[in-house]
mmCIF file of C-alpha atoms in Angstrom:
data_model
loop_
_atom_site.group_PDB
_atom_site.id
_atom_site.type_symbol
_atom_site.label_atom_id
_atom_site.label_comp_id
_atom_site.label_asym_id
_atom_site.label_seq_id
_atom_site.Cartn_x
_atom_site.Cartn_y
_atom_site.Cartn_z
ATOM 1 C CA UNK A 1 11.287 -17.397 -5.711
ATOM 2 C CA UNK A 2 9.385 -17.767 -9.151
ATOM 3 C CA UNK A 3 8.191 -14.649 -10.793
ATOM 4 C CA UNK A 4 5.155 -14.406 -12.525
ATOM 5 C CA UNK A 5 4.938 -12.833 -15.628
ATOM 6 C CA UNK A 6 3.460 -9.531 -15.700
ATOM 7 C CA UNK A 7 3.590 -8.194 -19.515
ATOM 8 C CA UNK A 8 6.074 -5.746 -20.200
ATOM 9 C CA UNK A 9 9.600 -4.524 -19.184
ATOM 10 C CA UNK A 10 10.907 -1.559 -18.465
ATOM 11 C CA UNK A 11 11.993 0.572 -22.093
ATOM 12 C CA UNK A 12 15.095 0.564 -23.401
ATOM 13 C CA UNK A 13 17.757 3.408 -22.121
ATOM 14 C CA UNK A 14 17.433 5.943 -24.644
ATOM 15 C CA UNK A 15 20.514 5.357 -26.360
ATOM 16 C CA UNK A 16 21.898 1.849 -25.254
ATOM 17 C CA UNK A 17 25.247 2.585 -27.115
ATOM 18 C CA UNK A 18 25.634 5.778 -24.740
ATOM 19 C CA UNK A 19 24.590 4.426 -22.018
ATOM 20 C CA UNK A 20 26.756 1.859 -19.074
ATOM 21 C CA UNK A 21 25.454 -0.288 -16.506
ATOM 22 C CA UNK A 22 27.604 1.422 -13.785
ATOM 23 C CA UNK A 23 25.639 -0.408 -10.700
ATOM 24 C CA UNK A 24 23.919 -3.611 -10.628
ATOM 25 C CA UNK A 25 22.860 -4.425 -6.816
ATOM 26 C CA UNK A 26 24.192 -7.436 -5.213
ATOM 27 C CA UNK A 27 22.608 -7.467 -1.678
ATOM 28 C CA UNK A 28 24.527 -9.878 -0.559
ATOM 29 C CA UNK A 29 27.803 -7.668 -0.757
ATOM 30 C CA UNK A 30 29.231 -5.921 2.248
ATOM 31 C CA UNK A 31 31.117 -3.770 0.060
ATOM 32 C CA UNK A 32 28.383 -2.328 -1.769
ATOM 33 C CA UNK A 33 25.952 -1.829 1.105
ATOM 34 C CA UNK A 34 25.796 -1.101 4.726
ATOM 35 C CA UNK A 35 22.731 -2.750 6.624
ATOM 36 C CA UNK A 36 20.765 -2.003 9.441
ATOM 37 C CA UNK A 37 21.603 1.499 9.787
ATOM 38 C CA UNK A 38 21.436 4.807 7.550
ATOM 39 C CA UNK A 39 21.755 8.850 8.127
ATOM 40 C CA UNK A 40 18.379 9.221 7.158
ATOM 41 C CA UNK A 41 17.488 7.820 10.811
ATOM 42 C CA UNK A 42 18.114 9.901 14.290
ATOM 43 C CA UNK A 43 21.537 9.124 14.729
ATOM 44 C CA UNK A 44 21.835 6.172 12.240
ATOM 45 C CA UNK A 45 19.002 4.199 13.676
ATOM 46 C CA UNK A 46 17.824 2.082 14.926
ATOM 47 C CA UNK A 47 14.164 4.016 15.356
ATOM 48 C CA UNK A 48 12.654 6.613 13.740
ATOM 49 C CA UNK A 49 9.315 7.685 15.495
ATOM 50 C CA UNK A 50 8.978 10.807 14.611
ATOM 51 C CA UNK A 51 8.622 9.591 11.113
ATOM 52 C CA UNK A 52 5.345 7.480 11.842
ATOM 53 C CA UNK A 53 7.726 4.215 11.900
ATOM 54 C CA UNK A 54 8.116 1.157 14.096
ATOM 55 C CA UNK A 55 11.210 0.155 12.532
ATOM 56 C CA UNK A 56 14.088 -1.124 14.885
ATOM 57 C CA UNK A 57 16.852 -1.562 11.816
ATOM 58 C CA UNK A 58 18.889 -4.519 12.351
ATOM 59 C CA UNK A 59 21.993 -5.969 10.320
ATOM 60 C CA UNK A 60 21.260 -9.663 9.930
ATOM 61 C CA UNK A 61 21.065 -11.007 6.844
ATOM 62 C CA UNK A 62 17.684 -12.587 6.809
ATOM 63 C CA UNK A 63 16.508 -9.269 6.871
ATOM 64 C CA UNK A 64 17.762 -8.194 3.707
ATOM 65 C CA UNK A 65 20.802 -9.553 2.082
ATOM 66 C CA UNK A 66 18.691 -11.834 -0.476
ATOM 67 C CA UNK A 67 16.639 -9.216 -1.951
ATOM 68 C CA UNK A 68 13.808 -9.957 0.184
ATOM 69 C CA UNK A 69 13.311 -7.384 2.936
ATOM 70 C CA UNK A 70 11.829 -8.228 6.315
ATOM 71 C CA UNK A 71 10.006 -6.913 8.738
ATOM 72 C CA UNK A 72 9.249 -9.376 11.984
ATOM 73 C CA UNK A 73 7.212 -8.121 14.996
ATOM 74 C CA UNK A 74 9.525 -7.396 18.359
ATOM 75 C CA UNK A 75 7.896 -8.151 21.843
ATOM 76 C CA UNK A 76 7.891 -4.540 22.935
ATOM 77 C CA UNK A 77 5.424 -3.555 19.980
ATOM 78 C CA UNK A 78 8.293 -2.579 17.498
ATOM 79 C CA UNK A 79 9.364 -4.213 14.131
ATOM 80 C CA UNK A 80 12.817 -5.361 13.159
ATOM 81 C CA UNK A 81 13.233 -3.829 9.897
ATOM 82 C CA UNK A 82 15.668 -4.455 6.775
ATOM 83 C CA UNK A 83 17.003 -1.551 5.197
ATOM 84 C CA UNK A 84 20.463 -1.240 2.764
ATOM 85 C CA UNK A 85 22.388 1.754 1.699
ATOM 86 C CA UNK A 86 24.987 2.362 -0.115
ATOM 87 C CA UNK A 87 26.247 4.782 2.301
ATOM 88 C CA UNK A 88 29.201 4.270 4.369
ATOM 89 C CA UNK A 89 29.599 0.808 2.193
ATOM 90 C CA UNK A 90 33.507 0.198 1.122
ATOM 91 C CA UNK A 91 32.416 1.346 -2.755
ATOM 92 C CA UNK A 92 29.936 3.914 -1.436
ATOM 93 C CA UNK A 93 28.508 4.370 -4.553
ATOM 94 C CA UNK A 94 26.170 7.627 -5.203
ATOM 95 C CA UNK A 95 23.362 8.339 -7.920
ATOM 96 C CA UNK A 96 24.660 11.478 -10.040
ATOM 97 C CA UNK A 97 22.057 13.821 -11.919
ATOM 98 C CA UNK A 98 21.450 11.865 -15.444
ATOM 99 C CA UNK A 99 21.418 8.427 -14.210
ATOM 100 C CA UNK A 100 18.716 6.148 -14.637
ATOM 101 C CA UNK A 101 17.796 3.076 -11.995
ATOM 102 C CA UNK A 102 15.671 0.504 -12.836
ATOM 103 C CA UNK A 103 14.337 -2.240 -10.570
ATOM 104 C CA UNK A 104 12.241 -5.162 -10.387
ATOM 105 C CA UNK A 105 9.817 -5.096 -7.038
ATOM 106 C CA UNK A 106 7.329 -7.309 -5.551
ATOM 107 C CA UNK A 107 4.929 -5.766 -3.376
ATOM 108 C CA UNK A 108 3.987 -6.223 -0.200
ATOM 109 C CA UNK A 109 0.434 -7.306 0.850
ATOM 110 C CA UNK A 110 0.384 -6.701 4.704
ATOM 111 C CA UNK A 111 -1.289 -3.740 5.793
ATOM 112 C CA UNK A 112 1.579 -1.316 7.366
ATOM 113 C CA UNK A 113 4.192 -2.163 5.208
ATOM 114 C CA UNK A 114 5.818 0.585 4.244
ATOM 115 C CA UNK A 115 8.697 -0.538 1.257
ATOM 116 C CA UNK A 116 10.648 1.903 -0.633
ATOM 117 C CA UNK A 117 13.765 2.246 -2.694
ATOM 118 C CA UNK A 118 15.255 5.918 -2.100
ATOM 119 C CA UNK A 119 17.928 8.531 -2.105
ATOM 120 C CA UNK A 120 19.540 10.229 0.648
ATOM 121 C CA UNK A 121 22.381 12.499 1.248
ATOM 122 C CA UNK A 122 23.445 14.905 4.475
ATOM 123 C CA UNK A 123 20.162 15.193 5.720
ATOM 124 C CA UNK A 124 18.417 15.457 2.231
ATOM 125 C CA UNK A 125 18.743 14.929 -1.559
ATOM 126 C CA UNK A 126 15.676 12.400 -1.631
ATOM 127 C CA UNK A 127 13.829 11.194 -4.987
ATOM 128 C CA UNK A 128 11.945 8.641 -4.213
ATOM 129 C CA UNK A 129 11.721 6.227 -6.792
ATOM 130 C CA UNK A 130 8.682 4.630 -5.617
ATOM 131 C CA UNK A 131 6.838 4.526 -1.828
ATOM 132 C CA UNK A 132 3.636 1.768 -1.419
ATOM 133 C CA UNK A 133 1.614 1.568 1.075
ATOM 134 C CA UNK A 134 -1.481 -1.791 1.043
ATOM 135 C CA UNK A 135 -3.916 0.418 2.516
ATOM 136 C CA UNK A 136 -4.094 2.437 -1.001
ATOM 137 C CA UNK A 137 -4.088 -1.021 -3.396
ATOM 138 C CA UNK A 138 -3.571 0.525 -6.589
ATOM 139 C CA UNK A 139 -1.414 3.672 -5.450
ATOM 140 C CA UNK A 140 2.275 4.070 -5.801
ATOM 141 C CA UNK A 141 3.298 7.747 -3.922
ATOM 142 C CA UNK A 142 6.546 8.996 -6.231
ATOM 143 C CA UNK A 143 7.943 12.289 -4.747
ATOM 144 C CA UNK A 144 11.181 14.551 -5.687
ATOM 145 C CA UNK A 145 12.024 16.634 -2.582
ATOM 146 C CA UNK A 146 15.096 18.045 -3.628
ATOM 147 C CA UNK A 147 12.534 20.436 -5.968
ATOM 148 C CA UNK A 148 9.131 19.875 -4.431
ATOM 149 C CA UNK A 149 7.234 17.445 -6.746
ATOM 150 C CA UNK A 150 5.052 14.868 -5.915
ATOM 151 C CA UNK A 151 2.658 12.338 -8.019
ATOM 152 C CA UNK A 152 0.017 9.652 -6.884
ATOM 153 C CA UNK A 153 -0.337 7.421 -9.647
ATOM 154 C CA UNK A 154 -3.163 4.934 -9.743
ATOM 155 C CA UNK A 155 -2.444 2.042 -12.177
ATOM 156 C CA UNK A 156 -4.101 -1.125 -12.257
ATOM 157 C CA UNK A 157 -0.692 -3.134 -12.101
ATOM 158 C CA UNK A 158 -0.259 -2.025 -8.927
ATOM 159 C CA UNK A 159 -1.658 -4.322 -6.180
ATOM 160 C CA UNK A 160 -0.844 -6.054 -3.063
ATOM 161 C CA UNK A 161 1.322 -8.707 -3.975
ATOM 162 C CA UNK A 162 2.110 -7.845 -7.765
ATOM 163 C CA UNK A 163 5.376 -7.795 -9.381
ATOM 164 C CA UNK A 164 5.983 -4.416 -11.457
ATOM 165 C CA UNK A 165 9.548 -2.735 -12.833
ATOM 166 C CA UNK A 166 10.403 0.974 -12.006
ATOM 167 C CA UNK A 167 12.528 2.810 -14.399
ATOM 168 C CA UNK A 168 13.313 6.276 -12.643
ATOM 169 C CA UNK A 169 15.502 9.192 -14.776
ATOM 170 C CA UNK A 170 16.861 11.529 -11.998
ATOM 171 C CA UNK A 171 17.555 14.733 -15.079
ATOM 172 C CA UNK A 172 18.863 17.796 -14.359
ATOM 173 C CA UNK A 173 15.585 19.110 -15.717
ATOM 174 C CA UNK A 174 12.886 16.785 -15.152
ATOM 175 C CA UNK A 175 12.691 13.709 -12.969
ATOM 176 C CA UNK A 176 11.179 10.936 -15.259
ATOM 177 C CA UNK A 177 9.586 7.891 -13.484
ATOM 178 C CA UNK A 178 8.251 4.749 -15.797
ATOM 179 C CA UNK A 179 5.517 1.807 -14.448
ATOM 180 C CA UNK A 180 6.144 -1.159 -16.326
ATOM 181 C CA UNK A 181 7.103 0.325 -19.675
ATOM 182 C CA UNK A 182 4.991 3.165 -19.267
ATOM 183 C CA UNK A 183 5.661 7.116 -18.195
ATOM 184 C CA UNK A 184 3.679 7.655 -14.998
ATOM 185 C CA UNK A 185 5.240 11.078 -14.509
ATOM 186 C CA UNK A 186 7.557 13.916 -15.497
ATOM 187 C CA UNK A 187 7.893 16.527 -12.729
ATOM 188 C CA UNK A 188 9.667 19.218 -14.725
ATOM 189 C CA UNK A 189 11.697 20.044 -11.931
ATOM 190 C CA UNK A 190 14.575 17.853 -12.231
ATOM 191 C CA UNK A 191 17.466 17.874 -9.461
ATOM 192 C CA UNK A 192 19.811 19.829 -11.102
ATOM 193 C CA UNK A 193 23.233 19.572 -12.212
ATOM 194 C CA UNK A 194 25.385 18.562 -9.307
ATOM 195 C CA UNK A 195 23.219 16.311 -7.106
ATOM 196 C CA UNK A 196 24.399 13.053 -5.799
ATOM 197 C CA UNK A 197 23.171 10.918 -3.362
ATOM 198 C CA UNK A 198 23.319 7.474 -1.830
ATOM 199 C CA UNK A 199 20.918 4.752 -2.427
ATOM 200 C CA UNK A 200 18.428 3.211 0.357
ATOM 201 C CA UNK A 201 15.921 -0.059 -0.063
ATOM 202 C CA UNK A 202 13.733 -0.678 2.911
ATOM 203 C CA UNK A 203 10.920 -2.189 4.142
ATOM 204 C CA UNK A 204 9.495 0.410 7.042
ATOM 205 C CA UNK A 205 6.541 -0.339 9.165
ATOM 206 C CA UNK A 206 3.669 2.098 9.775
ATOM 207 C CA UNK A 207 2.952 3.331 13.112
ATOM 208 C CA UNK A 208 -0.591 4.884 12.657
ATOM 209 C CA UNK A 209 -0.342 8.382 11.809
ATOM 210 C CA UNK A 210 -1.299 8.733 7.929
ATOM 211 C CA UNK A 211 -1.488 4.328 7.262
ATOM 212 C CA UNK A 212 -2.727 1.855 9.722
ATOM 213 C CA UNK A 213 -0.566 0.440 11.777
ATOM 214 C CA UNK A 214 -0.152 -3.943 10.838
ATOM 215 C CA UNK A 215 -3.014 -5.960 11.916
ATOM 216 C CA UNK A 216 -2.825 -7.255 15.319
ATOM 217 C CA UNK A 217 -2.200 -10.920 14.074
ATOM 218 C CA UNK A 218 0.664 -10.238 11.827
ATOM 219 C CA UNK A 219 4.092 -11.134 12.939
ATOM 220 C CA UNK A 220 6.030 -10.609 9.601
ATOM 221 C CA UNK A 221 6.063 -8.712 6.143
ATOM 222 C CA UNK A 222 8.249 -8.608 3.196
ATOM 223 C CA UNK A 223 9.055 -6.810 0.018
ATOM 224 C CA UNK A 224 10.925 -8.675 -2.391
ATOM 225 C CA UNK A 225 13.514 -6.714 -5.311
ATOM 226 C CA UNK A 226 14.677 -8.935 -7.782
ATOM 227 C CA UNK A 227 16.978 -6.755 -9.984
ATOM 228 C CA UNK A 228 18.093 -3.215 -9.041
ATOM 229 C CA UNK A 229 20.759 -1.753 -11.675
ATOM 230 C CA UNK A 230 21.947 2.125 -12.668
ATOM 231 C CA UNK A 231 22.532 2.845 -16.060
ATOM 232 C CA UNK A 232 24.963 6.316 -16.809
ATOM 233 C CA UNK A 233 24.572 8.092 -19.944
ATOM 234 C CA UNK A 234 28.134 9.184 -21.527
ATOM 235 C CA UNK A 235 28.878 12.186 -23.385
ATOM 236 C CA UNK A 236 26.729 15.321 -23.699
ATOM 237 C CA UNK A 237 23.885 13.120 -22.217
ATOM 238 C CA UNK A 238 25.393 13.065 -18.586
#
């Protein structure tokens, strides 16, 4: 799918000659992510109700393997959803405290879709590098819950259906997220020094409870990411 351009790209890493690309997200690979089912659900999936979602998590590839995650209405009122992690994957590769992930997203315009690129780890660890909801047009929701921070950020880049790039900085001392070239927030808080933590991209479906649930008429949503990749500072910056 052709991109349009939307002005400017995420910075720089601080230092590019400490700095590797130690991820770069092929979502076609089995060995760097597991589909269809994650931790962060009751018993891997394939629901999660109690977390306001229709999702029913399935494995096929139209779902999510290009880049482009699905979400396609079931007959019993539930969604098949597309969600990868990096958990349980042959590489199984974790975030450590000093990376930084940027990603190139296109949002969703379909009211209760629910897309999201995320970290998880034994029932916690999550930094959320960016939740949207269509309800809120302009509103990205960008939350660390290992330390209890949490920032709305209006932005008029954000709307249904735009392209933007996310640059998050998980620090030990501050969690650092960027909006198309631009700091959005700095929590202060960090994650500290040893956190890790898989990586999750999804497309969930609301179910009612704090966004509206999809319009009656819709029978399929997506969220496209074009580039995901982790950059690891060396030296005294990791």
């Amino acid at each position: 799918m052709s991109e349009p351009t939307t002005g400017a790209s995420p910075p720089a890493p601080r230092d590019p000659r400490r700095s590797d690309v130690v991820f770069t997200a092929d979502f076609d690979s089995t060995a760097q992510w597991t589909a269809g089912r994650s931790s962060a659900y009751p018993g891997g999936g394939p629901v999660n109700p109690d977390d306001d979602k229709l999702d029913h998590l399935v494995d096929d590839a139209e779902h999510s393997r290009s880049g482009v995650f699905r979400a396609t209405r079931r007959p019993d009122g539930g969604w098949d959803t597309g969600l990868l992690t990096t958990e349980d994957s042959e590489e199984e590769f974790v975030l450590l405290t000093g990376d930084v992930l940027e990603a190139r997203v296109r949002l969703p315009t379909e009211t209760g879709a629910w897309p999201a690129i995320w970290t998880w780890r034994d029932g916690g660890q999550e930094v959320d590098v960016f939740e949207y909801h269509p309800d809120h047009p302009d509103l990205l929701e960008l939350t660390n819950h290992v330390r209890g921070s949490q920032r709305y950020v209006h932005h008029d880049a954000v709307r249904p259906g735009a392209w933007i790039d996310l640059r998050t900085e998980f620090g030990r001392h501050s969690v650092v997220w960027w909006l198309n070239g631009e700091q959005v927030f700095a929590d202060r808080r960090g994650v500290g020094r040893r956190w890790h933590a898989f990586l999750i991209v999804n497309l969930s479906v609301c179910a009612g409870r704090y966004h509206p649930p999809p319009e009656p008429g819709t029978t399929e949503m997506t969220f496209e990411v074009s580039s995901l990749v982790v950059r690891r500072p060396a030296g005294d910056d990791a």
